[in-house]
Amino acid sequence: MDDSTKRILQRLIRRIPYQMLQTVLGKWAHLSREDLHSLDFTQPKWVLTEHLLALCEEKGLTVKHITELEMIYIIENPNQGMWHGFQLLDAEEDAPSIELTQFKEQFKANLTELISHVSIKIKKHTDEAIWIRVAWGDNFTKPNHLKPTYVVHHLQTPYVFVTGVTSKHKPLLNQALVLATRYGSMKDAHLSGRNLIAIRDLLMRQYQQVFPTKHPKPLQEKNPVPRNPNIEKEQAENTENRLQMACEAFGDGTLPQLQKAVYKLETKFRDNSNKTLTGRGEPFRGVVEFASTNLLESLRHCVSSGMASTPVTPLLSSITQKGRNYFVITDKGV
């Protein structure tokens, strides 16, 4: 192995958590059972890495084989960066009938025609998703395998998920995808996050969206304090209404783990007490961001508990109903 290939392998091993390393290496076709048994996973990671480097060099493995190992790890652990959702538009008649072999040939041919030095690996996952790894170079430099782009596409659907693409390479990638999938164009779905499964489920509407008409009443205390039955009835109805509205807005059951929603304001400033800002010709600009480890669950709880007013504003319910988490608000609307 040359020095650059060794650096790629060393960096990859550093990325893989030690408790996952044995499992990931076990799925790599280039290590035999005897090779795996020769590795001592109780040793410090740097010692194990040196042993693995020597083993790979003895086998004559190349950067092609190392990138296969990286794909195994990324596919099993996709939440490694910021994923962005895209939607393909204007499907041609034969778009629904595209098969994997056709897609691979067309994608590779289209991209290599657009850029000279590029490394492309395509793999079909068990959930029918097509995973693409692209390492970019240019007309004068070799592909940079330390900063690859990953693409996930489900054939026969108009959705694409991308991470690690730069503004320079984005038009090239879009063009290759559009041509290979038999579509006319591709647009930003304004949906992004670190959890690929959540982004996919929101955009492809694959999570539970069955909205119940009734919710179970809260447990009654064994020795309740005497209360006014009319007040209790009204409170129970209010609680049930809030639960209903929360589920109608965000869904029922387990929700996709979205981390944030961003609202970009570009509206005219309205405040009679502030003549300076009100009289400005250009719009008032600002950004509002909601963030949480599970934003949709947090919003649903706020509504159902009465912390947020009802009915739910379309600005929040649009996250699930439109499958996006980036909005631009102008005087004409969202």
XYZ file of N, CA, C and O in Angstrom, residues 151-331:
724
model
N -24.372 9.433 -1.375
C -25.713 9.636 -1.934
C -26.531 8.376 -1.662
O -26.037 7.263 -1.824
N -27.785 8.567 -1.248
C -28.706 7.451 -1.051
C -29.945 7.699 -1.913
O -30.545 8.771 -1.854
N -30.290 6.715 -2.717
C -31.459 6.842 -3.600
C -32.211 5.519 -3.631
O -31.611 4.455 -3.762
N -33.530 5.602 -3.473
C -34.384 4.430 -3.616
C -34.942 4.430 -5.032
O -35.672 5.361 -5.410
N -34.576 3.420 -5.826
C -35.077 3.353 -7.190
C -36.602 3.339 -7.210
O -37.242 2.846 -6.288
N -37.172 3.875 -8.274
C -38.619 4.010 -8.437
C -39.238 5.023 -7.472
O -40.451 5.038 -7.271
N -38.417 5.839 -6.837
C -38.925 6.959 -6.039
C -38.219 8.232 -6.507
O -37.106 8.163 -7.037
N -38.837 9.394 -6.296
C -38.210 10.647 -6.743
C -37.365 11.325 -5.669
O -37.196 12.539 -5.693
N -36.830 10.556 -4.716
C -36.129 11.165 -3.596
C -34.657 10.754 -3.555
O -34.305 9.601 -3.795
N -33.824 11.736 -3.211
C -32.382 11.537 -3.123
C -31.883 12.200 -1.846
O -32.349 13.285 -1.485
N -30.932 11.558 -1.163
C -30.377 12.094 0.081
C -28.855 12.170 -0.069
O -28.220 11.194 -0.470
N -28.295 13.336 0.255
C -26.885 13.599 -0.030
C -26.193 14.169 1.202
O -26.772 14.979 1.932
N -24.963 13.752 1.430
C -24.139 14.351 2.476
C -22.712 14.506 1.954
O -22.227 13.687 1.170
N -22.067 15.592 2.372
C -20.664 15.803 2.048
C -20.379 16.357 0.667
O -19.240 16.265 0.199
N -21.363 16.950 -0.001
C -21.116 17.503 -1.329
C -20.843 19.004 -1.220
O -21.490 19.702 -0.436
N -19.882 19.504 -1.975
C -19.548 20.923 -1.969
C -20.358 21.648 -3.039
O -20.928 21.024 -3.944
N -20.397 22.967 -2.942
C -21.125 23.765 -3.933
C -20.509 23.610 -5.325
O -21.206 23.719 -6.340
N -19.216 23.331 -5.371
C -18.534 23.152 -6.657
C -19.002 21.880 -7.368
O -19.194 21.861 -8.594
N -19.194 20.807 -6.602
C -19.527 19.522 -7.196
C -21.028 19.237 -7.241
O -21.449 18.299 -7.928
N -21.810 20.020 -6.536
C -23.252 19.779 -6.477
C -23.918 19.788 -7.855
O -24.712 18.887 -8.167
N -23.642 20.777 -8.740
C -24.282 20.751 -10.072
C -23.914 19.514 -10.890
O -24.754 18.980 -11.624
N -22.669 19.050 -10.758
C -22.236 17.861 -11.489
C -22.976 16.621 -10.995
O -23.436 15.791 -11.792
N -23.093 16.508 -9.662
C -23.797 15.371 -9.074
C -25.269 15.386 -9.470
O -25.834 14.352 -9.847
N -25.894 16.560 -9.405
C -27.311 16.676 -9.756
C -27.560 16.256 -11.202
O -28.513 15.531 -11.498
N -26.702 16.725 -12.096
C -26.879 16.398 -13.509
C -26.739 14.901 -13.760
O -27.525 14.309 -14.500
N -25.749 14.282 -13.118
C -25.554 12.834 -13.297
C -26.740 12.049 -12.752
O -27.177 11.055 -13.360
N -27.293 12.478 -11.617
C -28.439 11.790 -11.021
C -29.693 11.954 -11.879
O -30.449 10.993 -12.091
N -29.923 13.150 -12.363
C -31.107 13.425 -13.183
C -31.088 12.573 -14.454
O -32.102 11.957 -14.830
N -29.943 12.509 -15.113
C -29.845 11.732 -16.345
C -29.962 10.226 -16.089
O -30.605 9.508 -16.853
N -29.362 9.755 -14.992
C -29.371 8.318 -14.701
C -30.741 7.815 -14.262
O -31.069 6.638 -14.462
N -31.541 8.700 -13.655
C -32.858 8.297 -13.155
C -33.988 8.599 -14.142
O -35.143 8.293 -13.858
N -33.678 9.220 -15.265
C -34.659 9.571 -16.291
C -35.663 10.621 -15.787
O -36.870 10.496 -15.985
N -35.139 11.632 -15.127
C -35.978 12.752 -14.705
C -35.510 14.017 -15.424
O -34.440 14.041 -16.055
N -36.306 15.079 -15.311
C -35.974 16.319 -15.997
C -35.129 17.266 -15.174
O -34.303 18.010 -15.703
N -35.320 17.260 -13.842
C -34.584 18.174 -12.975
C -34.633 17.663 -11.543
O -35.313 16.672 -11.239
N -33.917 18.355 -10.653
C -33.894 17.988 -9.240
C -33.892 19.263 -8.405
O -33.172 20.209 -8.714
N -34.709 19.288 -7.349
C -34.798 20.481 -6.513
C -34.500 20.155 -5.059
O -34.650 19.011 -4.609
N -34.075 21.178 -4.339
C -33.830 21.044 -2.902
C -35.167 20.884 -2.194
O -36.098 21.667 -2.400
N -35.283 19.861 -1.357
C -36.531 19.620 -0.617
C -36.608 20.436 0.658
O -37.606 20.365 1.380
N -35.567 21.219 0.967
C -35.515 22.046 2.180
C -35.731 21.205 3.433
O -36.464 21.591 4.348
N -35.088 20.052 3.448
C -35.150 19.157 4.605
C -33.745 18.632 4.851
O -33.118 18.060 3.966
N -33.245 18.828 6.069
C -31.892 18.382 6.393
C -31.810 17.966 7.847
O -32.632 18.373 8.673
N -30.813 17.152 8.172
C -30.608 16.699 9.538
C -29.524 15.634 9.577
O -29.109 15.110 8.544
N -29.079 15.302 10.765
C -28.028 14.296 10.922
C -28.567 12.873 10.947
O -27.809 11.925 10.763
N -29.854 12.716 11.173
C -30.462 11.389 11.232
C -31.062 11.050 9.869
O -32.125 11.542 9.499
N -30.358 10.217 9.099
C -30.808 9.889 7.745
C -32.179 9.233 7.751
O -33.023 9.538 6.895
N -32.422 8.331 8.693
C -33.700 7.620 8.741
C -34.845 8.606 8.955
O -35.905 8.503 8.330
N -34.637 9.604 9.829
C -35.675 10.595 10.088
C -35.956 11.427 8.848
O -37.116 11.690 8.511
N -34.883 11.859 8.157
C -35.039 12.649 6.939
C -35.778 11.835 5.881
O -36.697 12.325 5.214
N -35.386 10.570 5.733
C -36.044 9.701 4.753
C -37.516 9.497 5.087
O -38.393 9.608 4.224
N -37.811 9.199 6.349
C -39.197 8.935 6.744
C -40.090 10.156 6.570
O -41.258 10.036 6.185
N -39.548 11.344 6.866
C -40.341 12.565 6.692
C -40.616 12.847 5.219
O -41.759 13.139 4.839
N -39.589 12.759 4.400
C -39.752 13.117 2.992
C -40.560 12.067 2.238
O -41.364 12.399 1.362
N -40.382 10.798 2.593
C -41.077 9.716 1.891
C -42.347 9.287 2.610
O -42.995 8.312 2.196
N -42.691 10.004 3.689
C -43.918 9.731 4.457
C -43.982 8.269 4.898
O -44.997 7.583 4.736
N -42.898 7.793 5.510
C -42.825 6.396 5.910
C -43.021 6.185 7.409
O -42.813 5.092 7.897
N -43.365 7.246 8.139
C -43.608 7.061 9.564
C -45.113 7.031 9.821
O -45.926 7.309 8.936
N -45.513 6.686 11.036
C -46.923 6.503 11.373
C -47.668 7.828 11.332
O -47.390 8.739 12.094
N -48.649 7.921 10.431
C -49.441 9.135 10.309
C -50.925 8.853 10.519
O -51.776 9.504 9.935
N -51.227 7.845 11.318
C -52.616 7.534 11.634
C -53.035 8.394 12.812
O -52.507 8.273 13.907
N -53.974 9.261 12.567
C -54.381 10.209 13.608
C -55.612 9.680 14.339
O -56.684 9.530 13.749
N -55.506 9.379 15.626
C -56.637 8.809 16.371
C -57.746 9.835 16.571
O -57.517 11.031 16.585
N -58.963 9.316 16.731
C -60.102 10.201 16.996
C -60.377 10.327 18.485
O -61.031 11.256 18.926
N -59.863 9.376 19.272
C -60.037 9.438 20.725
C -58.746 9.047 21.404
O -57.962 8.266 20.875
N -58.522 9.600 22.570
C -57.333 9.291 23.358
C -57.764 8.769 24.721
O -58.802 9.173 25.254
N -56.993 7.874 25.319
C -57.346 7.366 26.649
C -57.348 8.481 27.683
O -56.510 9.374 27.654
N -58.295 8.412 28.578
C -58.373 9.416 29.638
C -57.296 9.163 30.677
O -56.885 8.026 30.894
N -56.814 10.214 31.348
C -55.783 10.021 32.375
C -56.292 9.177 33.532
O -57.505 9.136 33.811
N -55.366 8.480 34.222
C -55.741 7.638 35.363
C -56.367 8.472 36.476
O -55.924 9.582 36.769
N -57.397 7.918 37.104
C -58.078 8.605 38.201
C -57.390 8.282 39.529
O -56.902 7.166 39.735
N -57.344 9.256 40.412
C -56.766 9.030 41.728
C -57.694 8.142 42.561
O -58.912 8.146 42.381
N -57.060 7.344 43.474
C -57.861 6.440 44.301
C -58.768 7.201 45.262
O -59.906 6.808 45.512
N -58.263 8.270 45.842
C -59.063 9.081 46.780
C -59.126 10.519 46.266
O -58.458 11.412 46.789
N -59.887 10.744 45.225
C -59.907 12.088 44.629
C -60.569 13.116 45.540
O -61.477 12.803 46.311
N -60.064 14.322 45.422
C -60.666 15.437 46.147
C -61.950 15.822 45.436
O -61.983 15.897 44.205
N -63.031 16.026 46.146
C -64.304 16.402 45.506
C -64.138 17.645 44.632
O -63.550 18.643 45.044
N -64.619 17.515 43.390
C -64.490 18.625 42.464
C -65.828 18.895 41.789
O -66.735 18.082 41.824
N -65.860 20.035 41.144
C -67.055 20.401 40.403
C -67.108 19.573 39.125
O -66.204 19.659 38.297
N -68.136 18.772 38.925
C -68.191 17.900 37.735
C -68.184 18.680 36.430
O -67.664 18.202 35.420
N -68.754 19.870 36.438
C -68.762 20.670 35.206
C -67.350 21.122 34.828
O -66.971 21.123 33.658
N -66.566 21.500 35.874
C -65.189 21.923 35.624
C -64.350 20.739 35.154
O -63.542 20.857 34.219
N -64.554 19.570 35.804
C -63.811 18.377 35.407
C -64.118 17.987 33.960
O -63.224 17.621 33.200
N -65.373 18.096 33.581
C -65.773 17.751 32.220
C -65.113 18.690 31.209
O -64.597 18.258 30.167
N -65.102 19.964 31.546
C -64.506 20.958 30.643
C -62.997 20.743 30.514
O -62.437 20.825 29.412
N -62.351 20.451 31.650
C -60.910 20.203 31.606
C -60.583 18.952 30.801
O -59.600 18.935 30.037
N -61.393 17.908 30.980
C -61.163 16.670 30.237
C -61.323 16.893 28.735
O -60.552 16.376 27.929
N -62.338 17.678 28.371
C -62.560 17.968 26.955
C -61.407 18.780 26.375
O -60.967 18.534 25.251
N -60.919 19.750 27.163
C -59.788 20.560 26.695
C -58.538 19.709 26.503
O -57.794 19.878 25.527
N -58.305 18.799 27.464
C -57.140 17.914 27.364
C -57.228 17.029 26.130
O -56.252 16.869 25.381
N -58.410 16.457 25.898
C -58.592 15.586 24.748
C -58.451 16.359 23.436
O -57.873 15.866 22.467
N -58.945 17.581 23.411
C -58.829 18.402 22.201
C -57.368 18.725 21.895
O -56.949 18.713 20.734
N -56.606 19.033 22.966
C -55.182 19.334 22.748
C -54.439 18.116 22.214
O -53.596 18.224 21.313
N -54.730 16.944 22.779
C -54.104 15.719 22.303
C -54.449 15.449 20.841
O -53.599 15.073 20.039
N -55.723 15.679 20.509
C -56.171 15.454 19.146
C -55.455 16.391 18.173
O -54.964 15.976 17.118
N -55.381 17.664 18.539
C -54.731 18.645 17.664
C -53.234 18.372 17.525
O -52.651 18.549 16.453
N -52.609 17.924 18.630
C -51.178 17.611 18.584
C -50.900 16.459 17.622
O -49.949 16.497 16.838
N -51.751 15.432 17.666
C -51.560 14.280 16.790
C -51.935 14.599 15.347
O -51.343 14.068 14.417
N -52.918 15.459 15.146
C -53.278 15.858 13.781
C -52.146 16.650 13.135
O -51.928 16.584 11.930
N -51.419 17.419 13.949
C -50.333 18.250 13.418
C -49.046 17.468 13.209
O -48.351 17.664 12.204
N -48.706 16.553 14.145
C -47.386 15.919 14.112
C -47.418 14.401 13.962
O -46.369 13.788 13.794
N -48.608 13.796 14.039
C -48.687 12.353 13.899
C -48.779 11.660 15.249
O -48.610 12.274 16.301
N -49.040 10.351 15.190
C -49.210 9.565 16.408
C -48.118 8.513 16.470
O -47.574 8.101 15.462
N -47.776 8.081 17.695
C -46.748 7.064 17.843
C -45.349 7.660 17.794
O -45.134 8.840 18.065
N -44.378 6.835 17.417
C -42.981 7.267 17.359
C -42.762 8.184 16.162
O -43.147 7.858 15.036
N -42.129 9.328 16.395
C -41.915 10.319 15.344
C -40.457 10.316 14.886
O -39.558 9.965 15.648
N -40.194 10.715 13.636
C -38.805 10.833 13.156
C -38.008 11.795 14.034
O -38.508 12.843 14.428
N -36.752 11.445 14.308
C -35.914 12.259 15.190
C -35.257 13.404 14.423
O -34.098 13.323 14.023
N -36.026 14.443 14.248
C -35.522 15.648 13.590
C -34.898 16.549 14.646
O -35.444 16.694 15.745
N -33.744 17.178 14.317
C -33.040 17.972 15.326
C -33.380 19.459 15.305
O -33.233 20.135 16.314
N -33.840 19.973 14.158
C -34.096 21.415 14.117
C -35.062 21.785 13.010
O -35.301 21.008 12.080
N -35.606 22.995 13.117
C -36.412 23.609 12.060
C -36.011 25.077 12.004
O -35.882 25.735 13.036
N -35.786 25.582 10.804
C -35.288 26.943 10.612
C -36.314 27.756 9.832
O -36.831 27.300 8.802
N -36.586 28.966 10.325
C -37.505 29.888 9.668
C -36.750 31.181 9.365
O -36.310 31.878 10.278
N -36.604 31.471 8.092
C -35.915 32.680 7.657
C -36.951 33.755 7.342
O -37.830 33.561 6.503
N -36.878 34.873 8.061
C -37.855 35.947 7.909
C -37.360 36.995 6.913
O -36.236 37.494 7.031
N -38.204 37.325 5.960
C -37.930 38.403 5.009
C -39.223 39.181 4.817
O -39.855 39.148 3.767
N -39.627 39.882 5.868
C -40.911 40.582 5.873
C -40.716 42.056 6.216
O -39.698 42.448 6.789
N -41.705 42.851 5.882
C -41.666 44.276 6.189
C -41.847 44.468 7.691
O -42.695 43.845 8.315
N -41.032 45.334 8.289
C -41.115 45.600 9.724
C -42.336 46.472 10.000
O -42.543 47.505 9.361
N -43.182 46.038 10.956
C -44.413 46.769 11.262
C -44.451 47.125 12.748
O -44.666 46.270 13.586
N -44.212 48.377 13.047
C -44.281 48.879 14.417
C -44.341 50.405 14.338
O -43.353 51.050 14.006
N -45.522 50.963 14.617
C -45.711 52.418 14.491
C -44.818 53.214 15.424
O -44.550 54.392 15.173
N -44.347 52.578 16.494
C -43.497 53.302 17.444
C -42.037 53.373 16.984
O -41.232 54.080 17.577
N -41.704 52.615 15.952
C -40.334 52.618 15.442
C -40.357 53.057 13.982
O -40.442 52.241 13.070
N -40.310 54.354 13.763
C -40.409 54.904 12.413
C -39.184 54.549 11.562
O -39.281 54.420 10.346
N -38.022 54.392 12.213
C -36.789 54.130 11.462
C -36.861 52.812 10.704
O -36.616 52.734 9.495
N -37.233 51.728 11.424
C -37.304 50.412 10.785
C -38.553 50.264 9.921
O -38.515 49.635 8.867
N -39.669 50.880 10.371
C -40.911 50.761 9.612
C -40.803 51.430 8.249
O -41.371 50.959 7.257
N -40.056 52.513 8.176
C -39.934 53.255 6.924
C -38.914 52.702 5.946
O -38.751 53.248 4.844
N -38.208 51.648 6.325
C -37.202 51.076 5.423
C -37.860 50.404 4.221
O -38.884 49.740 4.342
N -37.273 50.607 3.055
C -37.815 50.012 1.843
C -37.548 48.522 1.744
O -38.373 47.759 1.253
N -36.391 48.083 2.218
C -36.048 46.671 2.125
C -36.651 45.890 3.282
O -36.940 46.448 4.347
N -36.884 44.589 3.102
C -37.528 43.791 4.155
C -36.643 43.612 5.381
O -35.411 43.685 5.296
N -37.303 43.382 6.511
C -36.603 43.071 7.752
C -36.216 41.590 7.714
O -37.047 40.734 7.446
N -34.958 41.296 7.964
C -34.481 39.916 7.864
C -34.050 39.382 9.231
O -33.425 40.088 10.015
N -34.386 38.135 9.462
C -33.993 37.471 10.701
C -34.164 35.969 10.551
O -34.787 35.489 9.596
N -33.614 35.220 11.489
C -33.704 33.760 11.462
C -34.163 33.265 12.828
O -33.629 33.673 13.858
N -35.164 32.390 12.814
C -35.651 31.745 14.034
C -35.415 30.246 13.890
O -35.784 29.650 12.872
N -34.776 29.658 14.887
C -34.465 28.230 14.823
C -34.976 27.516 16.067
O -34.737 27.948 17.193
N -35.705 26.422 15.852
C -36.127 25.540 16.935
C -35.216 24.320 16.912
O -35.021 23.713 15.855
N -34.651 23.961 18.061
C -33.713 22.841 18.119
C -34.022 21.947 19.310
O -34.413 22.422 20.380
N -33.857 20.647 19.111
C -34.090 19.667 20.165
C -33.501 18.339 19.694
O -33.260 18.137 18.505
N -33.256 17.435 20.630
C -32.801 16.104 20.238
C -33.893 15.361 19.467
O -33.596 14.500 18.642
N -35.154 15.690 19.725
C -36.287 15.146 18.971
C -37.332 16.248 18.875
O -38.236 16.347 19.697
N -37.179 17.099 17.868
C -37.987 18.307 17.759
C -39.476 18.016 17.635
O -40.304 18.657 18.304
N -39.852 17.062 16.808
C -41.272 16.779 16.600
C -41.937 16.275 17.878
O -43.064 16.654 18.202
N -41.237 15.437 18.617
C -41.769 14.947 19.888
C -41.926 16.094 20.879
O -42.918 16.170 21.619
N -40.962 17.019 20.896
C -41.027 18.178 21.796
C -42.199 19.080 21.446
O -42.928 19.549 22.329
N -42.402 19.320 20.155
C -43.516 20.171 19.720
C -44.854 19.516 20.038
O -45.786 20.188 20.493
N -44.955 18.218 19.811
C -46.205 17.519 20.125
C -46.515 17.585 21.616
O -47.668 17.795 22.017
N -45.474 17.443 22.440
C -45.671 17.530 23.885
C -46.105 18.932 24.305
O -46.985 19.087 25.170
N -45.493 19.957 23.700
C -45.862 21.338 24.037
C -47.332 21.605 23.749
O -48.030 22.276 24.525
N -47.822 21.074 22.634
C -49.223 21.290 22.263
C -50.150 20.486 23.160
O -51.138 21.006 23.697
N -49.839 19.205 23.361
C -50.730 18.341 24.145
C -50.769 18.725 25.616
O -51.773 18.516 26.301
N -49.695 19.310 26.137
C -49.651 19.702 27.550
C -50.195 21.106 27.801
O -50.317 21.515 28.945
N -50.494 21.833 26.730
C -51.024 23.184 26.887
C -49.955 24.261 26.937
O -50.260 25.439 27.119
N -48.669 23.878 26.782
C -47.594 24.875 26.786
C -47.612 25.730 25.525
O -47.122 26.863 25.518
N -48.164 25.183 24.444
C -48.298 25.933 23.196
C -49.776 26.071 22.865
O -50.587 25.200 23.179
N -50.126 27.169 22.249
C -51.533 27.446 21.951
C -52.039 26.551 20.824
O -51.267 26.044 20.006
N -53.339 26.339 20.804
C -54.001 25.583 19.740
C -55.049 26.473 19.092
O -55.556 27.397 19.734
N -55.399 26.232 17.829
C -54.845 25.189 16.964
C -53.386 25.462 16.599
O -52.919 26.594 16.693
N -52.690 24.413 16.188
C -51.266 24.524 15.880
C -51.062 25.394 14.642
O -51.736 25.225 13.629
N -50.130 26.338 14.732
C -49.842 27.204 13.596
C -49.326 26.384 12.413
O -48.538 25.447 12.592
N -49.748 26.735 11.200
C -49.251 26.013 10.007
C -47.733 26.072 9.861
O -47.140 25.215 9.211
N -47.096 27.074 10.475
C -45.637 27.168 10.401
C -44.970 25.952 11.041
O -43.893 25.532 10.622
N -45.609 25.390 12.060
C -45.065 24.206 12.723
C -45.602 22.910 12.113
O -44.857 21.957 11.900
N -46.900 22.862 11.827
C -47.473 21.636 11.265
C -46.964 21.359 9.857
O -47.007 20.220 9.385
N -46.427 22.386 9.175
C -45.895 22.188 7.824
C -44.645 21.308 7.825
O -44.267 20.768 6.782
N -43.985 21.171 8.978
C -42.790 20.322 9.045
C -43.145 18.902 8.627
O -42.456 18.297 7.788
N -44.229 18.360 9.173
C -44.635 16.998 8.829
C -45.507 16.964 7.577
O -45.387 16.050 6.763
N -46.366 17.940 7.410
C -47.297 17.907 6.279
C -46.609 18.172 4.942
O -47.013 17.658 3.906
N -45.536 18.980 4.970
C -44.791 19.261 3.745
C -43.463 18.523 3.679
O -42.788 18.550 2.648
N -43.070 17.878 4.778
C -41.819 17.135 4.789
C -40.606 18.025 4.586
O -39.734 17.739 3.770
N -40.507 19.102 5.358
C -39.365 20.005 5.250
C -39.122 20.684 6.588
O -39.998 20.731 7.438
N -37.912 21.206 6.792
C -37.608 21.894 8.046
C -36.844 23.192 7.808
O -36.179 23.702 8.702
N -36.956 23.718 6.592
C -36.374 25.033 6.289
C -37.428 25.825 5.529
O -37.940 25.391 4.494
N -37.779 26.993 6.077
C -38.853 27.804 5.508
C -38.376 29.260 5.354
O -37.661 29.768 6.221
N -38.814 29.894 4.278
C -38.571 31.322 4.078
C -39.937 32.018 4.135
O -40.832 31.714 3.350
N -40.090 32.944 5.099
C -41.352 33.635 5.300
C -41.260 35.039 4.730
O -40.421 35.841 5.166
N -42.109 35.368 3.766
C -42.162 36.695 3.179
C -43.552 37.281 3.384
O -44.433 36.617 3.966
N -43.769 38.494 2.927
C -45.104 39.106 3.054
C -46.136 38.359 2.226
O -47.334 38.499 2.471
